[in-house]
Short mmCIF file of C-alpha atoms and ligand atoms in Angstrom, two decimals:
data_model
loop_
_atom_site.label_atom_id
_atom_site.label_comp_id
_atom_site.label_asym_id
_atom_site.label_seq_id
_atom_site.Cartn_x
_atom_site.Cartn_y
_atom_site.Cartn_z
CA MET C 31 0.77 22.01 18.92
CA HIS C 32 -1.38 24.81 20.45
CA ALA C 33 -1.03 26.39 23.88
CA ALA C 34 -4.07 25.37 25.80
CA ALA C 35 -4.60 26.48 29.32
CA ASP C 36 -3.21 22.85 31.02
CA GLY C 37 -0.17 23.33 29.18
CA GLY C 38 0.99 22.16 25.31
CA LEU C 39 -1.94 20.63 23.02
CA ALA C 40 -0.58 18.41 20.51
CA ARG C 41 -3.25 17.44 17.49
CA ILE C 42 -2.23 13.94 15.36
CA ARG C 43 -3.90 13.24 12.24
CA VAL C 44 -4.67 8.92 11.58
CA PRO C 45 -6.12 9.26 7.92
CA GLY C 46 -9.15 6.62 8.22
CA GLY C 47 -8.73 6.43 12.17
CA ARG C 48 -6.02 3.57 11.06
CA LEU C 49 -3.16 2.91 13.60
CA THR C 50 -0.74 0.02 14.16
CA ALA C 51 -0.75 -1.64 17.02
CA PRO C 52 2.58 -0.79 17.75
CA GLN C 53 1.84 3.36 16.69
CA LEU C 54 -0.63 3.14 19.54
CA ARG C 55 1.78 1.89 21.45
CA GLY C 56 4.27 4.71 21.13
CA LEU C 57 1.69 6.95 21.51
CA ALA C 58 0.56 6.07 24.88
CA GLY C 59 4.44 6.16 25.87
CA ALA C 60 4.61 9.31 24.72
CA ALA C 61 1.29 10.83 26.01
CA SER C 62 2.60 9.21 29.79
CA ALA C 63 6.15 10.71 29.13
CA TRP C 64 5.37 14.13 28.30
CA GLY C 65 1.81 14.70 28.71
CA THR C 66 -0.97 14.29 31.12
CA GLY C 67 -0.96 10.70 30.02
CA VAL C 68 -4.23 10.54 28.14
CA ILE C 69 -4.80 9.98 24.49
CA GLU C 70 -8.43 12.13 23.39
CA LEU C 71 -10.18 10.96 20.49
CA THR C 72 -11.86 13.66 18.40
CA SER C 73 -14.60 13.23 16.25
CA ARG C 74 -12.43 13.45 13.10
CA ALA C 75 -10.78 10.33 14.05
CA ASN C 76 -8.02 12.09 15.17
CA VAL C 77 -6.04 12.47 18.56
CA GLN C 78 -4.94 14.87 21.08
CA VAL C 79 -2.60 14.93 23.84
CA ARG C 80 -2.84 17.80 26.21
CA GLY C 81 -0.31 19.17 29.09
CA LEU C 82 2.54 18.73 27.26
CA GLY C 83 5.56 20.75 29.17
CA ALA C 84 2.79 21.50 31.83
CA GLY C 85 5.20 20.22 34.37
CA SER C 86 7.93 22.59 33.80
CA ALA C 87 9.40 24.95 35.87
CA PRO C 88 7.67 28.46 36.53
CA ALA C 89 7.99 30.80 33.99
CA GLY C 90 10.47 33.41 34.84
CA ARG C 91 9.58 37.25 34.12
CA ASP C 92 10.19 36.80 30.33
CA GLY C 93 8.43 33.49 30.64
CA THR C 94 11.53 32.17 29.70
CA ALA C 95 11.94 28.81 31.53
CA GLU C 96 8.40 27.64 31.38
CA THR C 97 8.37 28.50 26.92
CA SER C 98 11.47 26.37 26.59
CA GLY C 99 10.04 23.74 28.48
CA ARG C 100 7.48 23.36 26.75
CA THR C 101 8.96 23.42 23.55
CA GLY C 102 11.49 20.81 25.11
CA ALA C 103 8.66 18.51 25.57
CA ALA C 104 6.81 18.99 21.89
CA ASP C 105 9.67 19.09 20.29
CA ARG C 106 10.65 15.09 22.32
CA PHE C 107 6.78 14.33 21.65
CA ALA C 108 7.16 14.98 17.80
CA ALA C 109 9.96 13.28 17.40
CA ARG C 110 8.61 10.23 19.42
CA MET C 111 5.80 10.59 16.51
CA ALA C 112 7.53 10.76 13.57
CA GLU C 113 9.39 7.67 14.80
CA ALA C 114 6.11 5.96 14.79
CA GLY C 115 5.19 7.38 11.56
CA LEU C 116 3.02 9.22 12.56
CA LEU C 117 3.93 12.77 11.21
CA PRO C 118 4.88 11.83 7.72
CA SER C 119 4.42 14.76 6.17
CA PRO C 120 4.94 18.13 7.93
CA THR C 121 4.20 20.24 6.01
CA HIS C 122 0.44 18.88 4.90
CA GLU C 123 -0.32 17.54 8.96
CA ARG C 124 -2.79 20.06 9.30
CA VAL C 125 -4.86 18.81 6.42
CA ARG C 126 -4.73 15.48 6.55
CA ASN C 127 -8.04 15.12 7.99
CA VAL C 128 -9.77 11.94 6.35
CA LEU C 129 -12.69 9.97 7.57
CA ALA C 130 -13.29 6.53 6.56
CA SER C 131 -15.95 3.91 7.39
CA PRO C 132 -14.22 2.26 10.57
CA LEU C 133 -15.86 -1.17 9.64
CA THR C 134 -15.09 -1.41 6.27
CA GLY C 135 -13.69 -3.90 4.63
CA CYS C 136 -14.66 -6.20 7.70
CA ASP C 137 -18.72 -7.29 7.55
CA ALA C 138 -20.70 -7.09 4.16
CA GLY C 139 -22.17 -3.62 5.42
CA GLY C 140 -20.21 -1.73 2.57
CA THR C 141 -19.96 -2.01 -0.99
CA LEU C 142 -16.50 -1.86 -1.44
CA ASP C 143 -13.23 -1.59 0.98
CA ALA C 144 -12.13 2.14 1.42
CA GLY C 145 -9.22 1.16 2.79
CA PRO C 146 -6.92 1.29 -0.05
CA LEU C 147 -8.92 4.48 -0.78
CA VAL C 148 -7.22 5.87 2.40
CA SER C 149 -3.73 5.25 2.07
CA GLU C 150 -4.30 6.27 -2.00
CA LEU C 151 -5.29 10.12 -0.82
CA ASP C 152 -3.07 10.30 1.81
CA ARG C 153 -0.36 9.56 -0.08
CA ARG C 154 -1.64 11.93 -3.05
CA LEU C 155 -2.88 14.53 -1.01
CA CYS C 156 0.72 15.22 0.65
CA ALA C 157 2.58 14.88 -2.85
CA ARG C 158 0.13 18.06 -3.91
CA ALA C 159 2.13 20.98 -2.57
CA ALA C 160 -0.58 23.49 -3.33
CA LEU C 161 -2.52 21.26 -1.07
CA ALA C 162 -0.59 21.84 2.28
CA GLY C 163 -2.49 25.78 1.71
CA LEU C 164 -5.99 24.01 2.46
CA PRO C 165 -7.40 25.35 6.02
CA GLY C 166 -6.75 22.58 8.56
CA ARG C 167 -10.43 22.62 8.87
CA PHE C 168 -11.24 21.20 5.79
CA LEU C 169 -12.52 17.34 5.86
CA PHE C 170 -12.40 14.23 3.22
CA ALA C 171 -14.41 11.15 4.29
CA LEU C 172 -14.25 7.75 2.29
CA ASP C 173 -17.82 6.04 3.09
CA ASP C 174 -17.55 2.55 1.77
CA GLY C 175 -21.69 2.64 1.13
CA ARG C 176 -22.86 2.39 4.37
CA GLY C 177 -23.36 5.85 4.41
CA ASP C 178 -21.86 6.28 8.27
CA VAL C 179 -19.28 8.92 7.50
CA ALA C 180 -20.72 10.45 4.35
CA TRP C 181 -23.61 11.95 6.79
CA LEU C 182 -20.80 13.32 9.48
CA GLY C 183 -21.10 17.00 7.03
CA PRO C 184 -17.24 16.31 5.13
CA ASP C 185 -16.02 19.27 2.59
CA ALA C 186 -15.14 16.30 0.08
CA GLY C 187 -16.50 13.03 0.50
CA ILE C 188 -17.58 9.79 -1.97
CA LEU C 189 -20.09 7.62 -1.43
CA PRO C 190 -20.54 4.70 -3.67
CA THR C 191 -23.57 3.53 -4.33
CA ARG C 192 -22.47 0.07 -6.69
CA ALA C 193 -19.24 -1.60 -6.56
CA ASP C 194 -17.71 0.81 -9.18
CA GLY C 195 -19.73 3.95 -8.80
CA ALA C 196 -19.73 6.95 -6.46
CA ALA C 197 -21.68 9.98 -5.41
CA LEU C 198 -19.36 12.88 -5.05
CA ILE C 199 -20.79 14.40 -1.54
CA LEU C 200 -19.73 18.19 -1.10
CA ALA C 201 -19.91 20.24 2.13
CA GLY C 202 -21.98 17.24 3.29
CA ALA C 203 -24.38 16.52 0.29
CA ASP C 204 -24.52 14.68 -2.54
CA SER C 205 -23.34 17.32 -5.43
CA GLY C 206 -25.01 14.99 -8.24
CA LEU C 207 -21.69 14.23 -9.52
CA ARG C 208 -21.23 10.55 -10.48
CA VAL C 209 -17.53 8.97 -10.44
CA PRO C 210 -15.92 5.78 -11.05
CA VAL C 211 -14.66 4.42 -7.78
CA THR C 212 -10.67 4.61 -9.64
CA SER C 213 -11.54 8.27 -9.88
CA ALA C 214 -12.48 8.53 -6.29
CA VAL C 215 -9.32 9.97 -5.01
CA THR C 216 -8.83 12.29 -7.88
CA ALA C 217 -12.55 13.92 -7.72
CA LEU C 218 -11.83 14.54 -4.02
CA LEU C 219 -8.55 16.19 -4.91
CA ALA C 220 -10.33 18.03 -7.90
CA ALA C 221 -12.78 18.92 -5.14
CA ALA C 222 -9.88 20.45 -2.85
CA GLU C 223 -8.17 22.33 -5.56
CA ALA C 224 -11.57 23.98 -6.82
CA PHE C 225 -12.45 24.96 -3.62
CA LEU C 226 -8.49 26.85 -2.80
CA ALA C 227 -8.82 28.44 -6.42
CA GLU C 228 -12.43 30.53 -4.60
CA PRO C 229 -11.13 34.12 -3.86
CA ALA C 230 -12.37 33.98 -0.45
CA VAL C 231 -10.43 30.90 0.51
CA ARG C 232 -7.39 32.14 -1.14
CA GLU C 233 -7.98 35.68 1.16
CA GLY C 234 -8.90 33.67 4.46
CA ARG C 235 -12.38 34.31 4.54
CA ALA C 236 -13.83 30.78 4.34
CA TRP C 237 -12.55 27.52 5.94
CA ARG C 238 -14.81 24.89 4.66
CA ILE C 239 -17.00 24.37 1.79
CA GLY C 240 -20.36 25.25 3.49
CA GLU C 241 -18.97 28.62 4.28
CA LEU C 242 -18.93 29.72 0.65
CA PRO C 243 -22.20 31.10 -0.86
CA GLY C 244 -23.05 28.63 -3.22
CA GLY C 245 -20.05 27.04 -2.02
CA ALA C 246 -20.93 23.16 -2.80
CA GLY C 247 -22.46 24.54 -6.58
CA ARG C 248 -19.34 26.39 -7.45
CA VAL C 249 -16.86 23.90 -6.50
CA ALA C 250 -19.00 21.06 -8.45
CA ALA C 251 -18.89 22.99 -11.31
CA ARG C 252 -15.16 23.12 -11.64
CA VAL C 253 -15.10 19.68 -10.42
CA ARG C 254 -17.45 18.58 -13.84
CA ALA C 255 -15.06 20.89 -15.70
CA THR C 256 -11.95 19.25 -15.22
CA LEU C 257 -12.68 15.62 -14.62
CA GLU C 258 -15.19 13.44 -16.55
CA THR C 259 -18.36 12.86 -14.82
CA GLY C 260 -21.95 11.34 -14.46
CA ALA C 261 -25.21 12.16 -12.91
CA ALA C 262 -27.90 10.33 -11.54
CA ASP C 263 -30.93 10.06 -9.03
CA PRO C 264 -29.75 11.71 -5.80
CA VAL C 265 -28.38 10.39 -2.65
CA ARG C 266 -30.29 10.34 0.19
CA LEU C 267 -27.84 10.80 3.56
CA ARG C 268 -29.54 8.77 6.29
CA PRO C 269 -29.32 10.04 10.15
CA PRO C 270 -28.02 7.40 12.13
CA ALA C 271 -31.40 6.31 13.35
CA GLU C 272 -32.53 5.45 10.36
CA ARG C 273 -29.18 3.39 9.46
CA LEU C 274 -29.06 1.36 12.99
CA ARG C 275 -32.43 0.10 12.57
CA ALA C 276 -30.27 -2.57 9.85
CA GLY C 277 -26.95 -2.35 11.32
CA PRO C 278 -25.30 -3.95 14.11
CA PRO C 279 -25.46 -2.36 17.74
CA SER C 280 -24.06 1.05 17.75
CA ALA C 281 -23.61 4.32 19.40
CA ALA C 282 -24.85 7.14 17.28
CA GLY C 283 -23.38 5.56 14.32
CA GLY C 284 -20.21 3.96 15.81
CA PRO C 285 -20.35 0.49 15.97
CA ILE C 286 -20.26 -1.52 19.50
CA GLY C 287 -19.95 -5.03 20.67
CA ALA C 288 -18.53 -7.91 18.26
CA VAL C 289 -19.20 -7.37 14.41
CA GLU C 290 -18.96 -11.27 12.58
CA GLN C 291 -16.74 -10.99 9.43
CA PRO C 292 -16.79 -13.39 6.41
CA ASP C 293 -13.62 -15.00 7.43
CA GLY C 294 -15.22 -16.06 10.59
CA ARG C 295 -13.22 -13.63 12.95
CA VAL C 296 -15.18 -10.44 14.85
CA ALA C 297 -14.39 -6.98 14.71
CA LEU C 298 -15.09 -5.46 17.82
CA GLY C 299 -16.36 -2.23 18.67
CA VAL C 300 -15.07 -0.43 21.89
CA ALA C 301 -16.46 2.75 23.39
CA VAL C 302 -14.30 5.02 25.02
CA PRO C 303 -15.98 7.21 27.86
CA LEU C 304 -15.83 10.71 27.11
CA GLY C 305 -13.44 9.89 24.31
CA ARG C 306 -10.71 9.82 27.03
CA LEU C 307 -8.54 7.01 26.28
CA THR C 308 -5.51 6.30 29.26
CA SER C 309 -2.25 5.42 28.22
CA ALA C 310 -3.11 2.25 30.09
CA GLN C 311 -6.08 1.74 28.41
CA ALA C 312 -4.32 1.87 24.82
CA GLU C 313 -1.72 -0.40 26.06
CA LEU C 314 -4.08 -3.01 26.85
CA LEU C 315 -5.85 -2.33 23.04
CA ALA C 316 -2.66 -2.82 21.51
CA ALA C 317 -2.16 -5.71 23.29
CA LEU C 318 -5.22 -7.59 22.38
CA ALA C 319 -4.90 -5.93 18.67
CA SER C 320 -4.46 -9.60 17.35
CA GLY C 321 -5.22 -8.27 13.92
CA GLY C 322 -2.22 -5.40 14.15
CA GLU C 323 -4.64 -2.84 13.91
CA VAL C 324 -6.62 -0.46 16.27
CA ARG C 325 -9.35 1.95 13.75
CA LEU C 326 -10.48 5.32 15.65
CA THR C 327 -13.97 6.26 14.88
CA PRO C 328 -15.21 9.36 14.56
CA TRP C 329 -18.15 8.88 17.19
CA ARG C 330 -14.50 8.66 19.73
CA GLY C 331 -14.54 4.79 19.87
CA VAL C 332 -12.30 2.16 18.68
CA VAL C 333 -12.77 -1.05 16.27
CA LEU C 334 -10.50 -3.93 17.05
CA PRO C 335 -10.62 -5.92 13.64
CA GLY C 336 -9.52 -9.19 12.79
CA LEU C 337 -9.68 -11.10 16.59
CA ALA C 338 -10.07 -14.91 16.61
CA ARG C 339 -13.47 -15.93 17.96
CA ALA C 340 -12.11 -17.83 20.56
CA GLY C 341 -10.76 -16.16 23.66
CA LEU C 342 -13.42 -13.17 22.66
CA ALA C 343 -15.03 -14.00 26.47
CA ARG C 344 -11.91 -13.31 28.06
CA THR C 345 -11.30 -10.22 25.76
CA LEU C 346 -14.43 -8.62 26.72
CA THR C 347 -13.72 -8.66 30.31
CA ARG C 348 -10.25 -7.35 30.32
CA LEU C 349 -11.72 -4.39 28.52
CA ALA C 350 -14.54 -3.74 31.42
CA ASP C 351 -12.19 -4.34 34.05
CA ALA C 352 -10.00 -1.40 32.42
CA GLY C 353 -13.47 0.61 32.24
CA LEU C 354 -13.92 0.65 28.44
CA VAL C 355 -17.12 -0.17 27.15
CA THR C 356 -18.18 -3.00 24.44
CA ASP C 357 -22.23 -3.63 25.82
CA ALA C 358 -24.23 -1.27 23.40
CA GLY C 359 -26.53 -0.78 26.87
CA SER C 360 -24.27 1.00 28.67
CA PRO C 361 -24.79 4.60 29.98
CA TRP C 362 -21.85 5.65 28.60
CA ILE C 363 -22.89 5.52 25.07
CA GLY C 364 -23.73 8.43 23.35
CA VAL C 365 -22.54 10.92 26.00
CA THR C 366 -20.02 13.31 24.63
CA ALA C 367 -18.18 16.35 26.38
CA CYS C 368 -15.81 19.40 25.46
CA THR C 369 -12.81 19.93 27.12
CA GLY C 370 -13.85 22.06 29.97
CA ARG C 371 -12.05 23.02 32.98
CA PRO C 372 -8.98 22.77 33.41
CA GLY C 373 -8.28 22.56 29.40
CA CYS C 374 -10.32 25.32 28.28
CA ALA C 375 -9.98 28.85 29.90
CA LYS C 376 -13.16 29.78 28.31
CA SER C 377 -14.94 26.92 30.51
CA LEU C 378 -17.77 27.76 33.16
CA ALA C 379 -17.32 24.14 34.13
CA ASP C 380 -15.57 20.70 34.87
CA VAL C 381 -17.93 19.75 32.40
CA ARG C 382 -16.32 16.05 32.18
CA ALA C 383 -16.06 15.28 35.76
CA ASP C 384 -19.62 16.19 35.82
CA ALA C 385 -20.60 14.21 32.84
CA ALA C 386 -18.81 11.59 34.46
CA ARG C 387 -20.54 12.16 37.61
CA ALA C 388 -24.16 12.29 35.98
CA THR C 389 -23.26 9.35 33.69
CA VAL C 390 -22.39 6.80 36.17
CA SER C 391 -24.62 7.95 39.07
CA GLY C 392 -27.77 9.01 37.12
CA PRO C 393 -30.93 7.05 38.77
CA GLY C 394 -32.62 4.18 36.52
CA ILE C 395 -31.46 4.64 32.82
CA ALA C 396 -33.70 3.21 30.73
CA PRO C 397 -32.37 0.16 28.84
CA PRO C 398 -32.17 -0.12 25.36
CA VAL C 399 -35.53 -2.01 24.27
CA ALA C 400 -34.19 -4.81 21.27
CA ASP C 401 -35.45 -3.61 18.58
CA SER C 402 -34.42 0.14 19.01
CA PRO C 403 -31.22 0.94 20.08
CA ARG C 404 -31.66 4.51 20.91
CA THR C 405 -34.42 3.91 23.82
CA GLY C 406 -32.67 5.06 26.55
CA THR C 407 -29.60 6.22 25.11
CA LEU C 408 -30.11 9.65 23.62
CA PRO C 409 -26.76 11.26 22.53
CA VAL C 410 -26.39 14.04 24.94
CA HIS C 411 -23.32 16.74 24.77
CA TRP C 412 -21.87 18.13 28.12
CA ALA C 413 -20.15 22.02 27.39
CA GLY C 414 -18.49 24.46 29.12
CA CYS C 415 -20.04 27.39 27.32
CA GLU C 416 -22.48 28.10 24.69
CA ARG C 417 -20.11 27.51 21.84
CA ARG C 418 -20.55 23.68 22.52
CA CYS C 419 -17.44 22.96 20.73
CA GLY C 420 -17.28 18.80 19.71
CA ARG C 421 -21.08 18.62 19.58
CA PRO C 422 -22.43 15.50 17.13
CA ARG C 423 -25.02 16.14 14.36
CA GLY C 424 -28.59 15.50 14.84
CA ARG C 425 -30.71 15.05 17.54
CA VAL C 426 -28.59 15.51 20.82
CA ALA C 427 -29.63 16.88 24.46
CA ASP C 428 -27.21 19.83 25.18
CA VAL C 429 -26.38 19.84 28.79
CA VAL C 430 -24.73 23.62 29.09
CA ALA C 431 -22.62 25.14 32.16
CA THR C 432 -24.03 28.68 32.74
CA GLY C 433 -21.85 29.63 35.68
CA ASP C 434 -25.23 28.65 37.92
CA GLY C 435 -25.55 24.90 37.00
CA TYR C 436 -26.43 23.64 33.42
CA ARG C 437 -28.94 24.22 31.06
CA VAL C 438 -30.89 21.29 29.62
CA ASP C 439 -31.66 21.95 25.56
CA LEU C 440 -33.76 19.83 23.57
CA ASP C 441 -35.89 19.89 20.73
CA GLY C 442 -36.48 23.58 20.99
CA ARG C 443 -37.37 23.52 24.90
CA SER C 444 -34.90 24.55 28.09
CA LEU C 445 -34.45 23.38 31.52
CA ALA C 446 -32.17 25.47 34.09
CA CYS C 447 -31.14 23.40 36.76
CA ALA C 448 -29.60 24.68 39.62
CA ASP C 449 -26.92 21.97 40.26
CA ILE C 450 -25.53 18.47 39.52
CA GLU C 451 -28.00 16.75 41.17
CA GLU C 452 -30.70 18.00 39.29
CA THR C 453 -28.92 18.37 36.41
CA THR C 454 -28.57 14.77 36.26
CA ALA C 455 -32.51 13.96 36.70
CA VAL C 456 -33.29 16.09 34.08
CA VAL C 457 -30.51 14.62 32.05
CA THR C 458 -31.71 10.87 33.23
CA ALA C 459 -35.27 11.80 32.62
CA ALA C 460 -34.39 13.01 29.09
CA ARG C 461 -32.32 10.07 27.24
CA GLY C 462 -35.45 7.53 29.10
CA GLU C 463 -37.55 10.13 26.99
CA THR C 464 -39.85 10.39 29.67
S1 SF4 E 821 -17.67 24.81 24.19
FE1 SF4 E 821 -16.63 26.74 25.50
S2 SF4 E 821 -15.68 25.39 27.42
FE2 SF4 E 821 -16.17 23.83 26.11
S3 SF4 E 821 -14.11 23.59 24.92
FE3 SF4 E 821 -15.32 24.61 23.66
S4 SF4 E 821 -14.92 26.99 23.79
FE4 SF4 E 821 -14.07 25.27 25.41
#
């Protein structure tokens, strides 16, 4: 729970982005009961709910009424999350930041099913008391071999290079160490412990391996000393634009639309505009999840695995009617925004409202070309200040509020825009690469 400008903010970790349908339903109910009714999806495939206790009685001179209102809402919200099984370890809640390939086990895109590794990592992480001391920014990634989440800059991750062997990724790059898949979780925990052993971490001067000078090399050396590891030719982490040429339609890495499963069912990738899922949309996703599972993606979308092919057309219609996106050519694909006003006191604009206005009213956004899914959908990130929170990795058009409009930055060039109409025109041109 954090205090934000628009009330209490609860962040809930969802290792591997995996929720059961009842958990998503519980989250939707709690977000409506005590928050704004919106579930925000994060770039770590976690969720957050804002405005907890915001409707409580105004504070007296000592702030007592408002504070107790917020605390009461937060306590009830936390109790509901615990009931839903979403708070299994209060001591380790902040450190359960685990990405996994969202389509793992569904299609033929990976070398292995990373799902069991997610459960094993979460269980063993929570079982080690010392690892509760990891900084909350430390990020694990379990890539299934397709290279989607290994590319997202995890502190410690694995990227399988064959069915029984994996590269250990440290600080977002290949460490050069190779481990058997059966030892993958052991290697990740060893890397986390090696990081915690660094004096700068113990003294609170570093939160990520990449913040330590020579950090990846030092952590790799400690891991090598405690584990049997091999070495091999370096693996190259491929950015989304390169991977997408061979993969399914995608939003900067996240699946969009139907992906065939070997069992004849489909996994359905759904984009959520600006990563804001209303409670009604969440209820709908839970109802449609006939496979019983909803997977959140680090691209602020959702995957529904195991859907029957029959009835898919009806499912797509219901999702579209609810404002969710399953069309890889939608102008919403690749558009992200920070919190902005009113949730962030630093923001110079209501960036989400402006991003929505620019996206749905942008003149003539170029449609994607068949073998080049990125055309017309260059990622765009709207930010209320220079910090650009939540900016995706890779080539992105930045739209930054200046107090006098917006500034659009792309490829080292900047254009100042005085109002939203001018900003919309510049963003549209940038997305169409004109
Ligand atoms: S980028 Fe600035 S305005 Fe946006 S959430 Fe971060 S601090 Fe707030």
